[in-house]
Coordinates of C-alpha atoms and ligand atoms in Angstrom, one line a residue:
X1 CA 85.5 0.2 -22.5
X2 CA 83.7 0.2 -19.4
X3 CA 80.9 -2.2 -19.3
X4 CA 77.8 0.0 -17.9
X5 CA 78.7 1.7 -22.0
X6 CA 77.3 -1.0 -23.2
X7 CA 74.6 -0.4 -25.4
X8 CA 71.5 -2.8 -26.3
X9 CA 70.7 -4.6 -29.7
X10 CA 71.4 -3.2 -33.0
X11 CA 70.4 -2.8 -36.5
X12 CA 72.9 -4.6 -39.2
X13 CA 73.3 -5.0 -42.7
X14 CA 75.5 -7.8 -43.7
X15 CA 76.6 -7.1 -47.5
X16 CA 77.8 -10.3 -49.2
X17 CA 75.8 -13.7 -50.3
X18 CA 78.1 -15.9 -50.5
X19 CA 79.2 -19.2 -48.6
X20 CA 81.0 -16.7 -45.5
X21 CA 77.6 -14.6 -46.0
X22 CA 75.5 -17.7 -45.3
X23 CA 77.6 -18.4 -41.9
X24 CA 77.3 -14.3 -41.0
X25 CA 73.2 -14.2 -41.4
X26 CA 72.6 -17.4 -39.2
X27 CA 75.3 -16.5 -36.6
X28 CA 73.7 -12.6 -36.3
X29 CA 70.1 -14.8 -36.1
X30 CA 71.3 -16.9 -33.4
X31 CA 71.7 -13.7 -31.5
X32 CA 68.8 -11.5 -30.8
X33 CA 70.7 -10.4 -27.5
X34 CA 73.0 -8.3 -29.9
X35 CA 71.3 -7.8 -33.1
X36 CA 67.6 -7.2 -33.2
X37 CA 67.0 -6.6 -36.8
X38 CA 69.1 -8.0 -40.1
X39 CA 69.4 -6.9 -43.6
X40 CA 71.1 -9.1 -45.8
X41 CA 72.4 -7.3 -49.3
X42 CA 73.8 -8.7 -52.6
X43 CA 74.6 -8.1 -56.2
X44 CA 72.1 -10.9 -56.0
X45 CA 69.0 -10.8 -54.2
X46 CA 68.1 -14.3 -55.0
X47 CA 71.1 -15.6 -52.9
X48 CA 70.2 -13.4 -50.0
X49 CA 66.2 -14.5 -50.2
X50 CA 67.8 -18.5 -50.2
X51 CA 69.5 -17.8 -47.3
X52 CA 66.9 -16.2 -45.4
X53 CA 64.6 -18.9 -46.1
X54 CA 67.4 -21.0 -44.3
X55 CA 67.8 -18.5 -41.6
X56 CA 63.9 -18.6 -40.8
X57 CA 64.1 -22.2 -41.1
X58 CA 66.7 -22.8 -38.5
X59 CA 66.0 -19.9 -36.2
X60 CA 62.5 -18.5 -36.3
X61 CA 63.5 -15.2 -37.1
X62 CA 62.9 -13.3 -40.4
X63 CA 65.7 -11.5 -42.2
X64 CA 64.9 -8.6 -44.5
X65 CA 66.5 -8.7 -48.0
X66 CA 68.3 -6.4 -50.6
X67 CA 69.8 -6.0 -54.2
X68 CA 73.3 -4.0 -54.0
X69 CA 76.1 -2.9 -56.5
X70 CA 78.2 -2.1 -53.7
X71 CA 80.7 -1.4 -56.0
X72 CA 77.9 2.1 -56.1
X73 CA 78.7 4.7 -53.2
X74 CA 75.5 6.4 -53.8
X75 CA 73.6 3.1 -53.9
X76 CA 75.0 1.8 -50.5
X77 CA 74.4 5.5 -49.3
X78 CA 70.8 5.2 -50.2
X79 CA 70.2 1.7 -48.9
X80 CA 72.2 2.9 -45.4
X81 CA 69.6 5.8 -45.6
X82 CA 66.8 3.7 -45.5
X83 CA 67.3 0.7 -43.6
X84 CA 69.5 2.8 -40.6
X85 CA 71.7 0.0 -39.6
X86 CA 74.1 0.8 -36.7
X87 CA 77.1 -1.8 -38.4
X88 CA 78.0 -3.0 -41.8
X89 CA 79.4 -6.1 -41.9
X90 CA 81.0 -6.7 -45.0
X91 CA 81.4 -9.7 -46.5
X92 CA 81.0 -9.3 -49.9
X93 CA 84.6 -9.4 -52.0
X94 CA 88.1 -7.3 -51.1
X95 CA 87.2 -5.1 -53.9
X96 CA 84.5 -3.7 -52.3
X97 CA 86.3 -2.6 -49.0
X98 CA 86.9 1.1 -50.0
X99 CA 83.3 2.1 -51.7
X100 CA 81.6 0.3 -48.5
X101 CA 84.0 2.0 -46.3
X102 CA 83.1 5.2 -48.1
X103 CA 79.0 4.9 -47.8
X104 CA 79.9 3.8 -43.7
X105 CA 81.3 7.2 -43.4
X106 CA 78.8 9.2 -45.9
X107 CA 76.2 7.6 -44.2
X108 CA 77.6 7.5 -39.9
X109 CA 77.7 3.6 -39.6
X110 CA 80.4 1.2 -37.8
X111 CA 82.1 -0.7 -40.2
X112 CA 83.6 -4.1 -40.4
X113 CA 85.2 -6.2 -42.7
X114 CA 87.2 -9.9 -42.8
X115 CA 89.3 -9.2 -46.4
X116 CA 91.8 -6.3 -46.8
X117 CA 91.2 -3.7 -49.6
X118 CA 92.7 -5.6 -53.1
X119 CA 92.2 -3.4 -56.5
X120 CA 91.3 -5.5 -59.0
X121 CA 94.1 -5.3 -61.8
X122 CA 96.8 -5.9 -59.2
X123 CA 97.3 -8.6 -56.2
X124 CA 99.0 -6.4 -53.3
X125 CA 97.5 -7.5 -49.4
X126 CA 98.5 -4.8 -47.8
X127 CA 96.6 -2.3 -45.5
X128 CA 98.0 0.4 -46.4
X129 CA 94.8 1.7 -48.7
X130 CA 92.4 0.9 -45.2
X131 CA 94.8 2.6 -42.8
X132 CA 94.7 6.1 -44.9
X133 CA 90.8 6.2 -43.8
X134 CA 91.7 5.8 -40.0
X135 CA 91.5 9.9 -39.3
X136 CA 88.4 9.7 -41.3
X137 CA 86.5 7.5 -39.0
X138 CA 88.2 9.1 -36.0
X139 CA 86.9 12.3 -36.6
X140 CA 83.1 10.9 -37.4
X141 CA 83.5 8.7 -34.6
X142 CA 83.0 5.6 -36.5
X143 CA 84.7 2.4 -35.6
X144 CA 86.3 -0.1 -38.5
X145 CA 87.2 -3.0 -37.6
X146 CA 89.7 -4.7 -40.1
X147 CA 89.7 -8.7 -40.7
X148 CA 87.4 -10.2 -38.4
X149 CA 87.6 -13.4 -40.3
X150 CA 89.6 -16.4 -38.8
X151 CA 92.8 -15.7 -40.5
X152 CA 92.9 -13.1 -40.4
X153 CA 91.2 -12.5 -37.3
X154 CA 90.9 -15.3 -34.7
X155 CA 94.8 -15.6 -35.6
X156 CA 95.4 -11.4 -34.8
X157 CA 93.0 -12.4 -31.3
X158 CA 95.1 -15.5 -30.8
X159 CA 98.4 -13.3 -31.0
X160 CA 97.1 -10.4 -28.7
X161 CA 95.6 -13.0 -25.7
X162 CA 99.0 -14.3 -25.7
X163 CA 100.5 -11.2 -25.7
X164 CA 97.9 -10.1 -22.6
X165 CA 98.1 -13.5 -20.7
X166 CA 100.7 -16.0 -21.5
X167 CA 104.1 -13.9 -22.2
X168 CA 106.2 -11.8 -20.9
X169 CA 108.4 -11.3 -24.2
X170 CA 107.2 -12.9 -27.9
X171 CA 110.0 -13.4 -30.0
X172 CA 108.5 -15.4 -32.5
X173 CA 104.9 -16.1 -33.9
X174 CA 104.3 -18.9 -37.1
X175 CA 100.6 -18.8 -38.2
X176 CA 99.3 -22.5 -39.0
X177 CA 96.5 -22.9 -41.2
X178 CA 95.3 -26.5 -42.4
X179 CA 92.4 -27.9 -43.9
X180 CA 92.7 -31.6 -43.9
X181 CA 89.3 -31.8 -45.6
X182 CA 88.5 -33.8 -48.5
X183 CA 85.1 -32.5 -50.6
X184 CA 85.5 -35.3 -53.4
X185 CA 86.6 -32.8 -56.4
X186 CA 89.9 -33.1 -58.5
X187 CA 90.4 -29.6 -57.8
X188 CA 88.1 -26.5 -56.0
X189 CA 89.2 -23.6 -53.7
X190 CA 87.1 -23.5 -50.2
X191 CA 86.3 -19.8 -50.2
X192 CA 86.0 -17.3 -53.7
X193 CA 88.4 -19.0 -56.4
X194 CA 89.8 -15.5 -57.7
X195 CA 91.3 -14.5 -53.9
X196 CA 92.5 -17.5 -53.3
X197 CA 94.3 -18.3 -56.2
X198 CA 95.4 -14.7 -56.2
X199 CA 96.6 -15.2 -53.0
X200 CA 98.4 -18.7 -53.3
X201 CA 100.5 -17.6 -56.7
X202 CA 101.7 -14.3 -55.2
X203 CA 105.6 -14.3 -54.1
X204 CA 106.0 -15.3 -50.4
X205 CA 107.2 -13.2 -47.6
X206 CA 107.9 -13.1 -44.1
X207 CA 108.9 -10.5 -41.2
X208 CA 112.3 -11.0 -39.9
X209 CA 114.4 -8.9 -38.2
X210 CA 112.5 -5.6 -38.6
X211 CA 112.5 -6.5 -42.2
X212 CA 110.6 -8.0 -45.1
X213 CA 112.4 -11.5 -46.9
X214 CA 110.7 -12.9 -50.2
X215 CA 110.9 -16.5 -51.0
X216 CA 109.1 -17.9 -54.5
X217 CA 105.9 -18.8 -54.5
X218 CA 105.2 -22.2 -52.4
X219 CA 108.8 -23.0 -51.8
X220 CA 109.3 -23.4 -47.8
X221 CA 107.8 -26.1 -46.5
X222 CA 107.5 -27.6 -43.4
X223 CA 105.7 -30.9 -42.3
X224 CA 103.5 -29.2 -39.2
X225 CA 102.1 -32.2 -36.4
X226 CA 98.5 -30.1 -36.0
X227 CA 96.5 -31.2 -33.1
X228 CA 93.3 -33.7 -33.8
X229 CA 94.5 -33.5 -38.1
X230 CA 98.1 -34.9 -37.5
X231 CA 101.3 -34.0 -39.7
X232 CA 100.5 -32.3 -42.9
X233 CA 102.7 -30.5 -46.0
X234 CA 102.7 -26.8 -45.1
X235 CA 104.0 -23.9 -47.6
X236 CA 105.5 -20.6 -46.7
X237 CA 102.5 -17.1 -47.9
X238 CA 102.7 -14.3 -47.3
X239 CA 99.1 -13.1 -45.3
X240 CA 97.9 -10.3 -45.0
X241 CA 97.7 -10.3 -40.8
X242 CA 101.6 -10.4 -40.9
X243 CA 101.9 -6.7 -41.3
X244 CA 99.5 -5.6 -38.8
X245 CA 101.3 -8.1 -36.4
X246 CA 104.3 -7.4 -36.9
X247 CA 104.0 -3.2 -36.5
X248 CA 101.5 -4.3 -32.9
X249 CA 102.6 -7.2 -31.2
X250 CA 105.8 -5.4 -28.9
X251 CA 109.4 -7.2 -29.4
X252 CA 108.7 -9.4 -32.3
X253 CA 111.3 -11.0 -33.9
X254 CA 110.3 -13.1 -36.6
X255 CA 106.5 -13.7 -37.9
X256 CA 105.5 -16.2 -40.7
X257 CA 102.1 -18.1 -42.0
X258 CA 102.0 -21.7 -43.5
X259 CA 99.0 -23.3 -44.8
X260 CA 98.5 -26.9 -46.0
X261 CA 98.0 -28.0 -49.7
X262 CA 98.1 -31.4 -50.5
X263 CA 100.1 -32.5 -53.8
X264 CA 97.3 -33.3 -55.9
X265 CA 95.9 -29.5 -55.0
X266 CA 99.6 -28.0 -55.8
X267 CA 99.8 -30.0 -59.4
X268 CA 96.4 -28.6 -60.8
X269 CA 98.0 -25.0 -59.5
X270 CA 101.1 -25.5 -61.6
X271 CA 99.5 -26.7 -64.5
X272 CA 96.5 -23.5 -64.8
X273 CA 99.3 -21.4 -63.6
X274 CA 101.6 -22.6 -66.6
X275 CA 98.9 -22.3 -69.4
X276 CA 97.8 -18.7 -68.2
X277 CA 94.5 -19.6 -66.5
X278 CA 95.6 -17.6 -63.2
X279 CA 96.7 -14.3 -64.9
X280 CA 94.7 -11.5 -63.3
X281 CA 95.1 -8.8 -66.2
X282 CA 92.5 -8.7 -69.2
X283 CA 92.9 -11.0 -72.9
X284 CA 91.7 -10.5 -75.8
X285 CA 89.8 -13.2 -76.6
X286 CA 87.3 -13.5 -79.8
X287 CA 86.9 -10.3 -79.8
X288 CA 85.9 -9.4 -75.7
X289 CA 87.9 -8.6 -72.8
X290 CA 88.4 -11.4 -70.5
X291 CA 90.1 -11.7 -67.4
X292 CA 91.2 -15.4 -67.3
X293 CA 91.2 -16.1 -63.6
X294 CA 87.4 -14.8 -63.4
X295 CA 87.1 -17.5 -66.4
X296 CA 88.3 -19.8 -64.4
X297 CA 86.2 -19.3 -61.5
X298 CA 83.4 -19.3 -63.3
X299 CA 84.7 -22.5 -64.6
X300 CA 85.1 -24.3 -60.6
X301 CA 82.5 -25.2 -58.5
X302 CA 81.2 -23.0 -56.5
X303 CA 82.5 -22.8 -52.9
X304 CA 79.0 -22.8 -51.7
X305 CA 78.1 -26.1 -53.2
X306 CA 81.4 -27.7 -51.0
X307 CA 79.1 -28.2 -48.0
X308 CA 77.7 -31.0 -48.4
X309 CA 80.6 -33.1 -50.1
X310 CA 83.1 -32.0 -47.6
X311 CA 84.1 -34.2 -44.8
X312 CA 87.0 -34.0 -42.4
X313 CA 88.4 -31.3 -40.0
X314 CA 90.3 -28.0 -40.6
X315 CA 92.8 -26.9 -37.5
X316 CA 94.2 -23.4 -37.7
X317 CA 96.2 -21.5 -34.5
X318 CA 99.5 -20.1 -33.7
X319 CA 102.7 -21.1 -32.8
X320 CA 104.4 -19.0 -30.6
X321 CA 107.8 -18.6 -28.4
X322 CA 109.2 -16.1 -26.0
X323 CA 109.6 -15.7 -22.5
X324 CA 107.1 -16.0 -19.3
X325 CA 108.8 -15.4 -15.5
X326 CA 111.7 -15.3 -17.1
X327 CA 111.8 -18.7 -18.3
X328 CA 111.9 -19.8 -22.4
X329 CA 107.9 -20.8 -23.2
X330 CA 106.2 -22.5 -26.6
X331 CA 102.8 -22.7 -27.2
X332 CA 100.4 -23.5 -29.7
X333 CA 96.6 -21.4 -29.9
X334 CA 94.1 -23.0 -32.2
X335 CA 90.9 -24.3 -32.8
X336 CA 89.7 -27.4 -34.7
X337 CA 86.1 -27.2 -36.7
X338 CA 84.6 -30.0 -38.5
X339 CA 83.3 -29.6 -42.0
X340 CA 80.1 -31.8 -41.4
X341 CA 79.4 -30.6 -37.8
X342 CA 79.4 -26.9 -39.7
X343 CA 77.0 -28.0 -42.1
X344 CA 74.8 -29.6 -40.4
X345 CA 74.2 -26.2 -38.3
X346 CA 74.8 -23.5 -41.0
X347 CA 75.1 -26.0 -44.2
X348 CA 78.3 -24.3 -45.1
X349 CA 81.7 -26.2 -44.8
X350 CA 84.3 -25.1 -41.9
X351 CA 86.0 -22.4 -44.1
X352 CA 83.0 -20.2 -44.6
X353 CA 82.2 -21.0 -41.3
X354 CA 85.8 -19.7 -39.1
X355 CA 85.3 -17.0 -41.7
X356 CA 81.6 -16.2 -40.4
X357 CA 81.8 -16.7 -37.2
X358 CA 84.6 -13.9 -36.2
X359 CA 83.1 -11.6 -38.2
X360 CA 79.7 -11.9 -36.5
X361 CA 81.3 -11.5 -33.1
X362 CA 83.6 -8.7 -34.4
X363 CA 79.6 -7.4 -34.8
X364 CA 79.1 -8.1 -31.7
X365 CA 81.9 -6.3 -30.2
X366 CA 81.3 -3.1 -32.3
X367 CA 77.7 -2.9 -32.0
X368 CA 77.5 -3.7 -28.1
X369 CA 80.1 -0.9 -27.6
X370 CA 82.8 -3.5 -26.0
X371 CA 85.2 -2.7 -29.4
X372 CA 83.4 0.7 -30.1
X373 CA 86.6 3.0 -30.9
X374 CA 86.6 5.7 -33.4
X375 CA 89.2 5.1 -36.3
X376 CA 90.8 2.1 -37.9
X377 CA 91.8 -0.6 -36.6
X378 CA 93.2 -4.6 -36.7
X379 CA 92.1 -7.2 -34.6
X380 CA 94.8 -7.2 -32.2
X381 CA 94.7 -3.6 -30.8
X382 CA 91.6 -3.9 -29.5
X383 CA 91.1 -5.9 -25.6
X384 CA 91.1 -9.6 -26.6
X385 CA 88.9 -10.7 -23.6
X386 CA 85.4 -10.8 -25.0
X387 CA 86.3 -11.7 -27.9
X388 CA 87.9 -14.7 -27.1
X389 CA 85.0 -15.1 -24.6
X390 CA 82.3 -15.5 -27.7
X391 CA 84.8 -17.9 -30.0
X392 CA 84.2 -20.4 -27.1
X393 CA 80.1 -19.4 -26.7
X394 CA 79.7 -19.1 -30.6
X395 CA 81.0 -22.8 -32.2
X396 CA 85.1 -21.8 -32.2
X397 CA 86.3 -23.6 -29.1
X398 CA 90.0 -22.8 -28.7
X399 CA 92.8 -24.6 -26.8
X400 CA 96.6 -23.8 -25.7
X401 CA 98.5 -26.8 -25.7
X402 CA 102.1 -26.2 -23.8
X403 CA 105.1 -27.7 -26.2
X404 CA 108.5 -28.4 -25.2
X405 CA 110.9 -25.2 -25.6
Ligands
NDP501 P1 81.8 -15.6 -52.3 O1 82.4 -15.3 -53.6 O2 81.1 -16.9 -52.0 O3 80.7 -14.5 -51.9 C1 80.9 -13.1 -52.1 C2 79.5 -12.5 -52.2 O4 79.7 -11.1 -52.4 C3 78.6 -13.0 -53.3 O5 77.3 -13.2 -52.9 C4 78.8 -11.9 -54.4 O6 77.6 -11.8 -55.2 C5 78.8 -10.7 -53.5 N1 79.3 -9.6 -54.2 C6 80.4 -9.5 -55.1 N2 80.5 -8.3 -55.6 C7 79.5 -7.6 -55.1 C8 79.1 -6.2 -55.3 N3 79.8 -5.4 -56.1 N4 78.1 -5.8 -54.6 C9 77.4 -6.6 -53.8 N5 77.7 -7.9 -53.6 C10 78.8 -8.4 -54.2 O7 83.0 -15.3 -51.2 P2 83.1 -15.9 -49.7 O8 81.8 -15.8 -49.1 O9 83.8 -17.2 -49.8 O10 84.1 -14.8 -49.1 C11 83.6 -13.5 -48.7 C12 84.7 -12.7 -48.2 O11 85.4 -13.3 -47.1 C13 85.8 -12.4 -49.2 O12 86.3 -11.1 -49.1 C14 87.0 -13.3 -48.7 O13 88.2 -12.8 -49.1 C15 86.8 -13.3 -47.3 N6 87.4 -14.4 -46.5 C16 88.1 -14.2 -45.4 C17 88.7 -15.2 -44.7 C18 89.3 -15.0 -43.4 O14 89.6 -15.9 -42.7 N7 89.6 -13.7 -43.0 C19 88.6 -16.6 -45.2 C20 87.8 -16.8 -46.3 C21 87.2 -15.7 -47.0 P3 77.3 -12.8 -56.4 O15 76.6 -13.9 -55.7 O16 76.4 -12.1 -57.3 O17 78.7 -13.2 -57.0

């Protein structure tokens, strides 16, 4: 896209009041350059009013408020009717992707998201439901933008900067995702309980070959030395940037995601896991319906309430190998972010925050034309320049650190 496109500040309604949401409405504050009016929605307007009274607090600026089902086409329709916003960023839950996606088309707004599309009753990640609506937004000359978190996201960036500027040839990419911080609880997930565990207890998989290999949930490790965080357990998942990856980045060979879990973590797992709490289909129970994973979120703290207790650092990038002027190459793309330095800025912890930030720069991009491009689309088909440009402006430093082939 050529620069002189480039349009002035925009309109956007972030949907979503959660701990990510937080991070989304301060980052989109922070940048009257790009975004000259926010609306910030949820099932919830309390939580949205709290975090605007943050917002104003830390920025000056004011930030309207709404209560959404956007689980309700017609009621995202009407609230896109009134308000006008040129971009939706949605960071409400995975559920919500399709009737959000919906209104953005009913409606003729950009779209963005940092979660693929997951129907409740059934745990799938895939893109497949997401990628049906790239015609649709083609031919309304809408952008989406899929996955603007960190991973995905920064990760899909990560994979397509080294793809434009440090290889020839990739043969083989492993995503590396650790949190080596400690918030003081026995046991509490650092972003919505029900994805995560959702996510975690699902088979693994990885891309090899031109072809899909399952392993059982949690049972490839590796001990990974991370920069700054040092050696840490880290388990074979599948994720759900795999499968964008490996159809976009040219001459793959093999692509795989670890993350770190630390024993005590894994044990509570096993245990809720073996008694039923993590089931994701509805009980009978005295008489009601109950879903016991939702039981058990309700049952956690909330992810919100980490920021304060949570200390240490989290260090997330990609290891990748292939070929540069015809010689082997190994390198490893990450950032580090520290859970108190986060706070103390946002007053979230690092997760909501390298969830937050992307997805306000992903805003950036779409509303300021630089990623403006009809259809559907992952992170790593669109130029990785400006994005990578913002991580650096915006409280994401990254680094490339050269390892021996
Ligand atoms: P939270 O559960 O903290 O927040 C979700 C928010 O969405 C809550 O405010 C919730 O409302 C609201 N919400 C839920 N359903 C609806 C609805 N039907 N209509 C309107 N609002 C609704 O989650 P997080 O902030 O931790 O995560 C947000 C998203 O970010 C998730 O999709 C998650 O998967 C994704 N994520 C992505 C990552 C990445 O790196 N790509 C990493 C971490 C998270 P209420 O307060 O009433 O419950």
């Amino acid at each position: 896209m050529d620069r002189k496109q480039v349009t002035m500040s925009k309109k956007v309604l972030i949907i979503g009041a959660g701990g990510v949401g937080n991070v989304v409405a301060h980052k989109c504050a922070q940048a009257p350059e790009h975004f000259s009016e926010i609306l910030l929605a949820s099932r919830n307007e309390n939580k949205c009013k709290a975090i605007a009274a943050d917002v104003k607090a830390a920025t000056g600026r004011a930030i309207r408020t709404a209560a959404l089902d956007a689980d309700n086409v017609q009621a995202t329709v009407a609230l896109l009717q009134s308000a006008k916003p040129d971009l939706v960023i949605n960071v409400a839950l995975p559920y919500q992707d399709l009737p959000i996606m919906d209104a953005c088309l009913h409606a003729g707004v950009h779209y963005l998201d940092t979660a693929n599309y997951e129907p409740p009753n059934h745990a799938k990640f895939e893109y497949s439901w997401q990628w049906a609506y790239r015609e649709r937004f083609a031919k309304a000359g809408l952008t989406a933008l899929l996955g603007s978190g960190f991973d995905p996201g920064v990760t899909n960036v990560f994979c397509a900067h080294a793809q434009k500027h440090l290889f020839d040839t990739i043969e083989t990419i492993d995503i590396l995702d650790a949190n080596a911080g400690d918030h003081g609880y026995p046991f509490a997930t650092n972003f919505n309980p029900e994805i995560n565990i959702r996510e975690i207890t699902q088979r693994g998989r990885y891309w090899e070959n031109g072809e899909w290999k399952e392993t059982d949930p949690l049972s490839v490790k590796q001990v990974y030395d991370y920069p700054v965080v040092g050696p840490k357990d880290s388990y074979l998942l599948y994720h759900e940037e795999l499968e964008s990856l490996a159809k976009n980045i040219r001459g793959l060979r093999r692509i795989r995601f670890f993350m770190t879990f630390s024993e005590r973590y894994l044990t509570h797992l096993r245990v809720l896991e073996n008694v039923g709490m993590t089931r994701i289909d509805p009980i009978d129970f005295q008489g009601h319906r109950i879903v016991p994973i939702q039981f058990l979120k309700a049952l956690l703290p909330d992810p919100a309430s980490l920021g304060p207790r949570t200390k240490g650092k989290t260090c997330i990038g990609c290891e990748i190998t292939g070929t540069k002027g015809g010689k082997p190459r190994k390198v490893f793309i990450y950032n580090v972010c520290d859970h108190q330095a986060c706070y103390a800025e946002v007053k979230s912890q690092a997760i909501s925050y390298t969830t937050g930030v992307p997805a306000a720069i992903g805003g950036m991009m779409v509303a300021s034309g630089l990623w403006k491009k009809p259809g559907v689309w992952n992170m790593e088909e669109m130029d990785p320049d400006p994005f990578m440009a913002e991580l650096n402006k915006r409280g994401l430093p990254w680094h490339v650190k050269e390892l021996p082939v």
